[in-house]
Amino acid sequence: MTETLTTVRPTGGTLIEQFEFGLDAPICLTWELTYACNLSCNHCLSSSGRRDPNELTTKQCEDIIDELQRMQVFYVNIGGGEPTIRPDFWHLLDYAIAHEVGIKFSTNGSRITPEKARLLAATDYVDVQVSLDGATAQVNDPLRGEGSFDMALKALTNLAEAGFKDAKISVVVTRDNVHQLDAFKTLADQFGATLRLTRLRPSGRGADIWDQLHPTAEQQRELYDWLLLNGEGVLTGDSFFHLAAYGEAMPGLNLCGAGRVVCLIDPIGDVYACPFAIHDRFKAGNVLDGNGFQEVWQESELFLELRSPQTGGACSSCSAYDSCRGGCMAAKFFTGLPLDGPDPECVKGHSEDALLDPNRVIPLASQDHSRASARKNSGPIPITISRQVPARFCDEDPLTESAALNSVTT
Amino acid sequence: MVELTEILQLSPSVALRPEPFGALAYHFGNRRLTFLKRPELVQVVSSLNGTDPLKDVLQKCQIPEPKWDVFTKAIASLMKADMIHSLSPGKTSQKEPHND
Ligand code: SF4
Ligand code: SF4
């Protein structure tokens, strides 16, 4: 559908250049099935908690799957909320797989019983990510909730015992757990699982605590060094490409894929540029309007805008611009920084002044499904939460490991 | 490395999705995604029919001979990723262990 693009795509060039002009269908589509969750993690990027009464029906979900099959979207990342809370979750999983749409789903593990684990082990084309934000209960539970560490470990045990191969342990890297990277790796090895690290982004409830929880500058360096040493065998999607400004390229595409190769479908069918960009500013349309998802993906004004050449703004004079490209759009937006300037975690420190600016305006959330107890808008990190959340950590990010650039470059 | 005389076939587990720059190849078994960056390569890959030797396929797709080397290299790396199988005796491609 190149005709629909307003700018002319160059022929040849690098893959990244091609991706900047968008693809006919996303590579990394995240679909949040429900806002309902039995946890209420402090950093939940979708502010989940309560179910939305307008969540898509089973039939509507099946229609989306049919459309994804037609568009050849080979797999989707399913999250929420806690996706397994939907009574039709297991049905939709089967339906998707029968329609050549593979599933990777993120779960807090609460419902991965031995029986479900056996079912998953017997199913092809399904990948399970269990979320964990500390390698010990002591670090994990304050963030994800009392008992959530044990819950995740129980799920991993059930999966391993059922013979499920290569589950993922999905960790959002925070100030509190950077020092546990080796421990996470050991834990993953114990379960025959693969460690997946993602970046804490100031989205959803994460916006409230980002200031206190994002890795410090020294920790970012530590993380970078660790990834260079241990990167093989650890998945990061495209999470940390802003760290490429330290010198070495990070795994993945090193590009903000929002609206170009990445997008999100939320539980009511709204389509956003990226799972970390749930805000009206980045809403492209709804799958129930007009001609469905394909039309939104290929023709929405927002996505065409994101695919047109961008300016580097304050970053364009930076020596690292080619690798870092100004970092994460969502991180900038939700910290009130200009979209064409440096990432709030710019490793060269170029956003420090802007972050200290007393006039910085943090955009208000345009939606929130948190349970009343889960949202703390000010004050220190809430430590006491009665129940916690899910958090779907995106894998969503652009290209996950599968897109491991085995690119055939002729 | 692949020989020009080999008879090749796209793996039944692989789907090709056309894109403006070429195509995506997705392997449903090992879940690897590979980007074919040239429409000519896509044409060659989709013309591997399990009956003609690679040389004939390249000719049929009108790939100029000086470029064959580049194309066979690309095909060889797709074979390594289990995307393409060789049907020639003794050349059965080895499945690589995968970790995704
Ligand atoms: S997480 Fe950030 S960098 Fe990644 S696609 Fe979304 S906005 Fe872009
Ligand atoms: S100034 Fe911009 S391009 Fe340079 S390192 Fe910082 S965020 Fe990246």
Short mmCIF file of C-alpha atoms and ligand atoms in Angstrom, two decimals:
data_model
loop_
_atom_site.label_atom_id
_atom_site.label_comp_id
_atom_site.label_asym_id
_atom_site.label_seq_id
_atom_site.Cartn_x
_atom_site.Cartn_y
_atom_site.Cartn_z
CA MET A 1 0.00 0.00 0.00
CA THR A 2 2.79 2.41 -0.71
CA GLU A 3 0.32 4.64 -2.51
CA THR A 4 -1.25 5.56 0.77
CA LEU A 5 1.95 6.97 2.15
CA THR A 6 2.26 10.66 1.74
CA THR A 7 6.00 10.66 1.44
CA VAL A 8 7.96 8.84 -1.15
CA ARG A 9 9.77 5.78 0.08
CA PRO A 10 13.32 5.51 -1.16
CA THR A 11 14.34 2.34 -2.92
CA GLY A 12 17.24 0.46 -1.41
CA GLY A 13 18.91 1.94 1.62
CA THR A 14 19.08 0.25 4.95
CA LEU A 15 16.35 -1.76 6.52
CA ILE A 16 15.99 0.85 9.24
CA GLU A 17 15.38 3.52 6.64
CA GLN A 18 12.74 1.32 5.11
CA PHE A 19 11.11 0.69 8.45
CA GLU A 20 10.90 4.40 9.14
CA PHE A 21 8.47 4.59 6.28
CA GLY A 22 6.33 1.89 7.85
CA LEU A 23 5.25 -1.57 6.81
CA ASP A 24 2.03 -2.85 5.28
CA ALA A 25 1.31 -4.58 8.58
CA PRO A 26 2.94 -4.34 11.98
CA ILE A 27 5.70 -6.72 13.03
CA CYS A 28 5.21 -6.18 16.69
CA LEU A 29 1.58 -5.85 17.59
CA THR A 30 0.54 -5.83 21.21
CA TRP A 31 -3.04 -6.53 22.05
CA GLU A 32 -4.30 -5.93 25.50
CA LEU A 33 -7.32 -8.12 25.98
CA THR A 34 -8.60 -6.65 29.18
CA TYR A 35 -7.94 -3.93 31.68
CA ALA A 36 -8.95 -6.29 34.46
CA CYS A 37 -6.17 -7.45 36.69
CA ASN A 38 -5.81 -9.19 40.00
CA LEU A 39 -2.67 -7.25 40.82
CA SER A 40 -2.01 -3.51 40.75
CA CYS A 41 1.65 -3.02 40.03
CA ASN A 42 2.89 0.46 40.69
CA HIS A 43 4.36 0.84 37.25
CA CYS A 44 1.60 -0.74 35.18
CA LEU A 45 1.90 0.93 31.83
CA SER A 46 -1.77 0.53 31.03
CA SER A 47 -3.09 1.63 34.42
CA SER A 48 -4.99 -1.62 34.63
CA GLY A 49 -7.22 -2.83 37.40
CA ARG A 50 -10.89 -2.77 36.51
CA ARG A 51 -12.44 -4.28 33.45
CA ASP A 52 -13.80 -1.74 30.98
CA PRO A 53 -17.49 -2.36 30.25
CA ASN A 54 -16.86 -1.73 26.56
CA GLU A 55 -14.24 -4.41 26.16
CA LEU A 56 -14.41 -6.24 22.84
CA THR A 57 -16.67 -9.26 22.70
CA THR A 58 -15.45 -12.72 21.80
CA LYS A 59 -16.85 -12.33 18.31
CA GLN A 60 -15.15 -8.97 17.82
CA CYS A 61 -11.87 -10.48 18.97
CA GLU A 62 -12.28 -13.34 16.50
CA ASP A 63 -12.88 -10.83 13.72
CA ILE A 64 -9.67 -9.05 14.60
CA ILE A 65 -7.79 -12.34 14.51
CA ASP A 66 -9.26 -13.07 11.06
CA GLU A 67 -8.06 -9.70 9.90
CA LEU A 68 -4.60 -10.21 11.36
CA GLN A 69 -4.42 -13.49 9.51
CA ARG A 70 -5.32 -11.76 6.25
CA MET A 71 -2.68 -9.12 6.89
CA GLN A 72 -0.16 -11.83 7.76
CA VAL A 73 0.60 -10.56 11.20
CA PHE A 74 2.41 -13.69 12.26
CA TYR A 75 2.20 -13.26 15.96
CA VAL A 76 0.85 -10.89 18.54
CA ASN A 77 1.88 -10.06 22.05
CA ILE A 78 -1.08 -10.48 24.31
CA GLY A 79 -1.22 -8.53 27.53
CA GLY A 80 -3.61 -6.61 29.68
CA GLY A 81 -4.43 -6.33 32.48
CA GLU A 82 -4.04 -9.98 33.19
CA PRO A 83 -5.20 -11.57 29.94
CA THR A 84 -6.04 -14.92 31.51
CA ILE A 85 -8.80 -13.24 33.50
CA ARG A 86 -10.92 -13.04 30.38
CA PRO A 87 -13.14 -16.11 30.43
CA ASP A 88 -12.64 -16.56 26.69
CA PHE A 89 -8.85 -16.23 26.89
CA TRP A 90 -8.13 -19.91 26.24
CA HIS A 91 -10.63 -19.99 23.43
CA LEU A 92 -9.06 -16.94 21.76
CA LEU A 93 -5.63 -18.48 22.14
CA ASP A 94 -6.78 -21.59 20.25
CA TYR A 95 -8.61 -19.50 17.71
CA ALA A 96 -5.56 -17.36 16.97
CA ILE A 97 -3.25 -20.33 16.63
CA ALA A 98 -5.71 -22.07 14.32
CA HIS A 99 -5.62 -18.91 12.20
CA GLU A 100 -1.85 -18.74 11.93
CA VAL A 101 -1.49 -15.96 14.41
CA GLY A 102 1.04 -17.06 17.01
CA ILE A 103 0.65 -15.82 20.55
CA LYS A 104 3.11 -14.54 23.08
CA PHE A 105 1.36 -13.65 26.23
CA SER A 106 2.42 -11.89 29.37
CA THR A 107 1.04 -13.02 32.66
CA ASN A 108 1.63 -12.46 36.32
CA GLY A 109 1.42 -16.22 36.64
CA SER A 110 -1.50 -16.35 39.02
CA ARG A 111 -3.54 -18.57 36.75
CA ILE A 112 -0.87 -20.79 35.30
CA THR A 113 -1.96 -23.89 37.18
CA PRO A 114 -0.32 -27.28 36.52
CA GLU A 115 -3.28 -28.09 34.29
CA LYS A 116 -2.98 -24.89 32.21
CA ALA A 117 0.77 -25.38 32.05
CA ARG A 118 0.24 -28.82 30.50
CA LEU A 119 -2.18 -27.34 28.02
CA LEU A 120 0.34 -24.66 27.05
CA ALA A 121 3.12 -27.22 26.74
CA ALA A 122 0.97 -29.13 24.28
CA THR A 123 0.27 -26.08 22.12
CA ASP A 124 2.53 -24.91 19.32
CA TYR A 125 3.01 -21.25 18.53
CA VAL A 126 2.52 -20.05 22.03
CA ASP A 127 5.06 -18.27 24.14
CA VAL A 128 4.60 -17.35 27.78
CA GLN A 129 6.22 -14.47 29.60
CA VAL A 130 5.99 -14.39 33.35
CA SER A 131 6.53 -10.96 34.80
CA LEU A 132 8.90 -10.49 37.67
CA ASP A 133 10.50 -7.28 38.86
CA GLY A 134 12.87 -8.56 41.48
CA ALA A 135 15.03 -11.65 41.72
CA THR A 136 13.92 -11.90 45.32
CA ALA A 137 10.54 -11.40 46.95
CA GLN A 138 12.09 -8.57 48.91
CA VAL A 139 12.70 -6.53 45.77
CA ASN A 140 9.78 -7.80 43.70
CA ASP A 141 6.87 -7.66 46.08
CA PRO A 142 6.97 -4.00 47.08
CA LEU A 143 6.43 -3.17 43.42
CA ARG A 144 4.19 -5.96 42.21
CA GLY A 145 2.50 -6.87 45.46
CA GLU A 146 2.77 -9.17 48.40
CA GLY A 147 3.02 -12.77 47.30
CA SER A 148 3.55 -11.95 43.63
CA PHE A 149 7.11 -13.32 43.62
CA ASP A 150 5.99 -16.71 44.85
CA MET A 151 3.11 -16.63 42.41
CA ALA A 152 5.46 -16.07 39.47
CA LEU A 153 7.85 -18.77 40.65
CA LYS A 154 4.99 -21.20 41.07
CA ALA A 155 3.92 -20.53 37.49
CA LEU A 156 7.47 -21.05 36.22
CA THR A 157 7.68 -24.29 38.18
CA ASN A 158 4.39 -25.49 36.75
CA LEU A 159 5.52 -24.66 33.23
CA ALA A 160 8.87 -26.40 33.65
CA GLU A 161 7.25 -29.47 35.17
CA ALA A 162 4.74 -29.64 32.34
CA GLY A 163 7.61 -29.65 29.86
CA PHE A 164 6.90 -26.19 28.50
CA LYS A 165 10.09 -25.17 26.75
CA ASP A 166 11.74 -21.84 27.06
CA ALA A 167 9.32 -19.67 28.97
CA LYS A 168 10.38 -16.06 29.33
CA ILE A 169 10.96 -14.21 32.55
CA SER A 170 10.10 -10.63 31.83
CA VAL A 171 11.76 -7.99 33.95
CA VAL A 172 11.34 -4.25 33.88
CA VAL A 173 14.72 -2.84 34.85
CA THR A 174 14.41 -0.40 37.73
CA ARG A 175 16.63 1.41 40.18
CA ASP A 176 15.83 -1.31 42.71
CA ASN A 177 16.68 -4.35 40.63
CA VAL A 178 19.61 -3.34 38.41
CA HIS A 179 21.95 -4.94 40.92
CA GLN A 180 20.13 -8.25 40.47
CA LEU A 181 20.80 -8.77 36.78
CA ASP A 182 23.06 -11.76 37.41
CA ALA A 183 20.55 -13.19 39.85
CA PHE A 184 17.76 -12.89 37.27
CA LYS A 185 19.90 -14.72 34.76
CA THR A 186 20.58 -17.50 37.26
CA LEU A 187 16.90 -17.73 38.06
CA ALA A 188 16.02 -18.00 34.37
CA ASP A 189 18.63 -20.69 33.87
CA GLN A 190 17.19 -22.67 36.77
CA PHE A 191 13.84 -22.84 35.04
CA GLY A 192 15.23 -23.42 31.56
CA ALA A 193 13.70 -20.04 30.79
CA THR A 194 15.03 -17.03 28.92
CA LEU A 195 15.50 -13.69 30.58
CA ARG A 196 13.84 -10.75 28.95
CA LEU A 197 14.73 -7.25 30.09
CA THR A 198 12.69 -4.21 29.24
CA ARG A 199 12.93 -0.55 29.96
CA LEU A 200 10.82 1.21 32.58
CA ARG A 201 8.86 3.80 30.71
CA PRO A 202 6.89 6.57 32.30
CA SER A 203 3.59 5.30 30.91
CA GLY A 204 0.36 4.54 32.73
CA ARG A 205 0.95 4.28 36.47
CA GLY A 206 4.64 4.13 35.62
CA ALA A 207 4.43 7.89 35.08
CA ASP A 208 3.71 8.43 38.76
CA ILE A 209 6.80 6.71 40.00
CA TRP A 210 9.18 7.00 37.10
CA ASP A 211 11.19 9.72 38.81
CA GLN A 212 11.96 7.50 41.77
CA LEU A 213 12.24 4.23 39.93
CA HIS A 214 14.10 4.72 36.69
CA PRO A 215 17.75 3.65 36.78
CA THR A 216 20.22 6.37 37.69
CA ALA A 217 22.86 7.48 35.21
CA GLU A 218 25.44 5.20 36.85
CA GLN A 219 22.99 2.31 36.76
CA GLN A 220 22.32 2.86 33.08
CA ARG A 221 26.02 2.50 32.46
CA GLU A 222 26.06 -0.65 34.57
CA LEU A 223 23.18 -2.04 32.56
CA TYR A 224 24.90 -1.20 29.29
CA ASP A 225 28.10 -2.93 30.39
CA TRP A 226 26.12 -5.93 31.57
CA LEU A 227 24.26 -6.19 28.27
CA LEU A 228 27.48 -6.06 26.31
CA LEU A 229 28.86 -8.92 28.39
CA ASN A 230 25.72 -11.01 28.72
CA GLY A 231 23.58 -9.84 25.84
CA GLU A 232 23.74 -13.18 24.07
CA GLY A 233 20.88 -15.24 25.35
CA VAL A 234 19.08 -12.33 26.97
CA LEU A 235 16.17 -10.73 25.16
CA THR A 236 15.68 -7.01 25.17
CA GLY A 237 13.54 -6.30 22.15
CA ASP A 238 14.54 -2.85 21.14
CA SER A 239 14.15 -1.60 24.67
CA PHE A 240 17.51 -0.05 25.32
CA PHE A 241 18.55 1.53 22.09
CA HIS A 242 19.04 4.88 23.83
CA LEU A 243 22.04 3.20 25.50
CA ALA A 244 23.63 2.80 22.08
CA ALA A 245 24.78 6.40 22.55
CA TYR A 246 27.46 4.98 24.88
CA GLY A 247 29.11 3.57 21.81
CA GLU A 248 28.07 0.03 20.97
CA ALA A 249 24.89 -0.80 19.10
CA MET A 250 22.24 -2.56 21.18
CA PRO A 251 20.38 -5.64 19.97
CA GLY A 252 17.25 -5.03 17.95
CA LEU A 253 16.52 -2.46 15.35
CA ASN A 254 17.62 0.59 17.26
CA LEU A 255 14.68 2.59 16.13
CA CYS A 256 11.45 3.87 17.60
CA GLY A 257 8.98 1.60 15.87
CA ALA A 258 5.84 3.40 17.06
CA GLY A 259 3.25 3.42 14.29
CA ARG A 260 5.88 2.14 11.88
CA VAL A 261 6.38 -1.48 12.87
CA VAL A 262 4.79 -1.43 16.32
CA CYS A 263 1.32 -0.68 17.61
CA LEU A 264 -1.17 -1.50 20.31
CA ILE A 265 -4.80 -2.54 20.22
CA ASP A 266 -6.39 -1.87 23.58
CA PRO A 267 -9.26 -3.80 25.21
CA ILE A 268 -11.94 -1.59 23.65
CA GLY A 269 -10.36 -1.69 20.20
CA ASP A 270 -8.57 1.64 20.22
CA VAL A 271 -5.34 1.55 18.27
CA TYR A 272 -2.32 3.37 19.65
CA ALA A 273 1.13 3.90 18.17
CA CYS A 274 2.85 1.86 20.83
CA PRO A 275 1.94 -0.02 24.01
CA PHE A 276 3.75 2.67 25.97
CA ALA A 277 1.92 5.50 24.29
CA ILE A 278 -1.61 5.06 25.59
CA HIS A 279 -2.78 8.63 25.28
CA ASP A 280 -5.16 10.49 22.97
CA ARG A 281 -2.17 12.12 21.30
CA PHE A 282 -1.10 8.73 19.99
CA LYS A 283 -4.50 7.22 19.24
CA ALA A 284 -4.84 6.35 15.58
CA GLY A 285 -8.42 5.06 15.51
CA ASN A 286 -10.56 2.12 16.55
CA VAL A 287 -10.82 -1.31 14.98
CA LEU A 288 -14.61 -1.12 15.09
CA ASP A 289 -14.77 2.00 12.92
CA GLY A 290 -14.75 1.98 9.16
CA ASN A 291 -12.75 -0.80 7.63
CA GLY A 292 -11.17 -2.15 10.73
CA PHE A 293 -7.60 -2.47 11.82
CA GLN A 294 -6.03 -2.57 8.38
CA GLU A 295 -7.40 0.83 7.51
CA VAL A 296 -6.21 2.32 10.78
CA TRP A 297 -2.76 0.83 10.33
CA GLN A 298 -2.35 1.84 6.72
CA GLU A 299 -4.20 5.10 6.52
CA SER A 300 -4.62 6.85 9.84
CA GLU A 301 -3.29 10.37 9.88
CA LEU A 302 -1.29 9.75 13.01
CA PHE A 303 0.55 6.76 11.61
CA LEU A 304 1.28 8.51 8.34
CA GLU A 305 2.69 11.38 10.37
CA LEU A 306 4.91 9.04 12.37
CA ARG A 307 6.17 7.50 9.14
CA SER A 308 7.11 10.78 7.55
CA PRO A 309 10.67 12.00 7.96
CA GLN A 310 11.28 13.28 11.49
CA THR A 311 13.62 16.01 12.55
CA GLY A 312 16.15 15.38 15.27
CA GLY A 313 15.55 18.75 16.94
CA ALA A 314 18.03 19.35 19.73
CA CYS A 315 19.46 15.88 19.09
CA SER A 316 20.49 16.42 15.50
CA SER A 317 23.82 17.93 16.47
CA CYS A 318 24.62 15.02 18.81
CA SER A 319 27.40 12.70 17.74
CA ALA A 320 25.33 9.70 18.85
CA TYR A 321 22.23 10.63 16.91
CA ASP A 322 22.69 7.92 14.31
CA SER A 323 22.50 5.17 16.89
CA CYS A 324 20.24 6.68 19.53
CA ARG A 325 17.95 8.74 17.36
CA GLY A 326 16.73 10.72 20.31
CA GLY A 327 15.42 7.69 22.16
CA CYS A 328 11.87 6.80 23.10
CA MET A 329 8.97 8.96 21.97
CA ALA A 330 6.68 7.76 24.75
CA ALA A 331 9.29 8.41 27.44
CA LYS A 332 9.67 11.97 26.22
CA PHE A 333 5.97 12.58 25.96
CA PHE A 334 5.08 11.33 29.42
CA THR A 335 7.88 13.26 31.05
CA GLY A 336 6.76 16.44 29.32
CA LEU A 337 9.84 16.74 27.10
CA PRO A 338 9.75 17.83 23.46
CA LEU A 339 9.29 14.88 21.11
CA ASP A 340 12.11 16.00 18.87
CA GLY A 341 14.60 16.47 21.71
CA PRO A 342 16.63 14.11 23.86
CA ASP A 343 15.24 11.13 25.74
CA PRO A 344 14.70 11.73 29.49
CA GLU A 345 17.40 9.12 30.07
CA CYS A 346 19.77 10.57 27.47
CA VAL A 347 23.09 9.01 28.40
CA LYS A 348 24.88 12.20 27.47
CA GLY A 349 22.90 14.05 30.11
CA HIS A 350 21.28 16.36 27.60
CA SER A 351 17.85 16.18 29.14
CA GLU A 352 18.91 16.93 32.70
CA ASP A 353 18.17 20.63 32.49
CA ALA A 354 14.82 20.12 30.85
CA LEU A 355 13.82 17.61 33.53
CA LEU A 356 14.64 20.13 36.23
CA ASP A 357 12.64 22.87 34.55
CA PRO A 358 9.90 23.85 37.01
CA ASN A 359 7.61 24.69 34.08
CA ARG A 360 7.77 21.21 32.65
CA VAL A 361 4.22 19.99 32.14
CA ILE A 362 3.52 16.30 32.47
CA PRO A 363 0.58 15.35 30.28
CA LEU A 364 -2.47 14.10 32.11
CA ALA A 365 -3.45 10.53 31.51
CA SER A 366 -6.31 10.33 29.06
CA GLN A 367 -7.61 7.14 30.59
CA ASP A 368 -7.14 5.11 33.72
CA HIS A 369 -8.57 1.77 34.80
CA SER A 370 -6.70 1.57 38.07
CA ARG A 371 -8.59 0.48 41.09
CA ALA A 372 -8.92 3.37 43.47
CA SER A 373 -6.23 2.01 45.75
CA ALA A 374 -3.62 1.63 43.05
CA ARG A 375 -3.06 5.16 41.98
CA LYS A 376 -0.90 7.49 43.96
CA ASN A 377 -0.31 10.69 42.15
CA SER A 378 2.18 12.23 44.45
CA GLY A 379 4.43 11.48 47.31
CA PRO A 380 6.95 8.74 47.61
CA ILE A 381 6.65 5.36 46.05
CA PRO A 382 3.64 3.65 47.45
CA ILE A 383 4.88 0.56 49.13
CA THR A 384 1.70 -0.82 50.50
CA ILE A 385 -0.67 -2.09 47.96
CA SER A 386 -3.13 -4.70 48.81
CA ARG A 387 -3.17 -6.34 45.44
CA GLN A 388 -1.00 -5.89 42.51
CA VAL A 389 -0.80 -5.81 38.92
CA PRO A 390 0.19 -7.22 35.86
CA ALA A 391 1.99 -5.20 33.78
CA ARG A 392 2.56 -6.24 30.57
CA PHE A 393 5.75 -5.34 29.70
CA CYS A 394 6.08 -4.88 26.37
CA ASP A 395 7.55 -6.82 24.31
CA GLU A 396 6.05 -5.08 22.54
CA ASP A 397 8.59 -2.98 21.93
CA PRO A 398 9.65 -3.20 18.53
CA LEU A 399 11.33 -5.97 17.31
CA THR A 400 11.74 -8.62 19.63
CA GLU A 401 14.26 -11.30 19.36
CA SER A 402 12.50 -12.95 16.55
CA ALA A 403 13.34 -10.04 14.44
CA ALA A 404 16.89 -10.62 15.33
CA LEU A 405 18.05 -9.01 12.19
CA ASN A 406 19.07 -12.06 10.41
CA SER A 407 18.41 -9.70 7.63
CA VAL A 408 19.39 -10.96 4.32
CA THR A 409 21.13 -8.08 2.75
CA THR A 410 21.71 -8.60 -0.86
CA MET B 1 27.10 -23.13 0.88
CA VAL B 2 24.57 -24.02 -1.72
CA GLU B 3 25.27 -25.42 -5.19
CA LEU B 4 23.64 -24.05 -8.31
CA THR B 5 22.57 -27.57 -9.15
CA GLU B 6 20.63 -28.04 -5.95
CA ILE B 7 16.89 -28.35 -5.98
CA LEU B 8 15.40 -26.15 -3.32
CA GLN B 9 12.06 -25.57 -1.71
CA LEU B 10 10.66 -23.00 0.68
CA SER B 11 9.97 -24.67 4.02
CA PRO B 12 6.26 -25.43 4.47
CA SER B 13 6.54 -23.70 7.87
CA VAL B 14 7.51 -20.41 6.27
CA ALA B 15 5.18 -17.67 5.12
CA LEU B 16 6.28 -14.74 2.98
CA ARG B 17 4.62 -11.39 3.54
CA PRO B 18 5.12 -8.86 0.77
CA GLU B 19 6.34 -5.44 1.88
CA PRO B 20 7.24 -2.33 -0.07
CA PHE B 21 10.95 -3.08 0.31
CA GLY B 22 10.71 -6.81 -0.39
CA ALA B 23 9.20 -9.27 2.06
CA LEU B 24 9.21 -10.64 5.54
CA ALA B 25 9.78 -14.34 5.90
CA TYR B 26 8.35 -15.84 9.04
CA HIS B 27 9.10 -19.33 10.23
CA PHE B 28 6.19 -20.62 12.29
CA GLY B 29 8.32 -23.40 13.75
CA ASN B 30 11.35 -21.57 15.09
CA ARG B 31 9.62 -18.18 15.04
CA ARG B 32 12.39 -16.44 13.27
CA LEU B 33 11.61 -13.40 11.27
CA THR B 34 13.87 -12.54 8.41
CA PHE B 35 13.79 -9.58 6.10
CA LEU B 36 14.26 -10.04 2.41
CA LYS B 37 15.45 -6.68 1.32
CA ARG B 38 15.20 -6.95 -2.44
CA PRO B 39 12.13 -7.67 -4.54
CA GLU B 40 14.36 -9.79 -6.83
CA LEU B 41 15.30 -12.00 -3.91
CA VAL B 42 11.64 -12.38 -3.00
CA GLN B 43 10.96 -13.42 -6.55
CA VAL B 44 13.71 -16.01 -6.47
CA VAL B 45 12.66 -17.37 -3.08
CA SER B 46 9.05 -17.69 -4.09
CA SER B 47 10.04 -19.39 -7.33
CA LEU B 48 11.85 -22.23 -5.56
CA ASN B 49 9.44 -24.96 -6.48
CA GLY B 50 11.15 -28.16 -5.44
CA THR B 51 11.69 -29.32 -9.01
CA ASP B 52 14.11 -26.96 -10.75
CA PRO B 53 17.75 -26.53 -9.84
CA LEU B 54 18.68 -23.16 -8.38
CA LYS B 55 20.46 -22.18 -11.57
CA ASP B 56 17.26 -22.51 -13.61
CA VAL B 57 15.35 -20.52 -11.05
CA LEU B 58 17.88 -17.68 -11.18
CA GLN B 59 17.70 -17.70 -14.95
CA LYS B 60 13.94 -17.74 -14.97
CA CYS B 61 13.91 -14.75 -12.65
CA GLN B 62 16.31 -13.00 -15.00
CA ILE B 63 18.97 -12.46 -12.40
CA PRO B 64 22.14 -11.44 -14.25
CA GLU B 65 24.93 -13.99 -13.80
CA PRO B 66 27.40 -11.67 -12.06
CA LYS B 67 24.84 -11.33 -9.26
CA TRP B 68 24.35 -15.05 -8.70
CA ASP B 69 26.97 -15.14 -6.04
CA VAL B 70 25.12 -12.60 -3.92
CA PHE B 71 21.89 -14.49 -4.35
CA THR B 72 23.34 -17.89 -3.49
CA LYS B 73 24.81 -16.40 -0.32
CA ALA B 74 21.43 -15.03 0.66
CA ILE B 75 19.81 -18.38 -0.09
CA ALA B 76 22.47 -20.17 1.94
CA SER B 77 21.74 -18.02 4.97
CA LEU B 78 18.04 -18.70 4.58
CA MET B 79 18.87 -22.41 4.51
CA LYS B 80 20.82 -22.03 7.70
CA ALA B 81 17.75 -20.50 9.29
CA ASP B 82 15.74 -23.50 8.09
CA MET B 83 13.65 -21.27 5.82
CA ILE B 84 14.66 -23.14 2.68
CA HIS B 85 15.25 -26.87 2.32
CA SER B 86 17.40 -28.67 -0.18
CA LEU B 87 15.80 -31.65 -1.88
CA SER B 88 19.05 -32.80 -3.43
CA PRO B 89 20.34 -36.11 -2.07
CA GLY B 90 22.86 -35.77 0.71
CA LYS B 91 22.10 -32.10 1.02
CA THR B 92 19.20 -32.20 3.39
CA SER B 93 19.55 -29.05 5.37
CA GLN B 94 20.27 -29.44 9.01
CA LYS B 95 17.83 -27.96 11.38
CA GLU B 96 19.56 -25.56 13.65
CA PRO B 97 18.73 -25.57 17.29
CA HIS B 98 16.91 -22.39 18.03
CA ASN B 99 16.51 -20.46 21.18
CA ASP B 100 13.61 -18.18 20.69
S1 SF4 C 1 8.53 2.16 23.53
FE1 SF4 C 1 9.29 4.18 22.95
S2 SF4 C 1 10.92 3.78 21.46
FE2 SF4 C 1 9.70 1.91 21.65
S3 SF4 C 1 8.21 2.08 19.99
FE3 SF4 C 1 7.25 2.88 21.85
S4 SF4 C 1 7.61 5.07 21.77
FE4 SF4 C 1 9.02 4.13 20.32
S1 SF4 C 2 21.30 14.07 22.73
FE1 SF4 C 2 19.66 12.89 21.75
S2 SF4 C 2 20.70 11.59 20.26
FE2 SF4 C 2 22.28 12.34 21.68
S3 SF4 C 2 22.46 10.75 23.20
FE3 SF4 C 2 20.99 12.24 23.97
S4 SF4 C 2 18.99 11.47 23.35
FE4 SF4 C 2 20.53 10.40 22.13
#
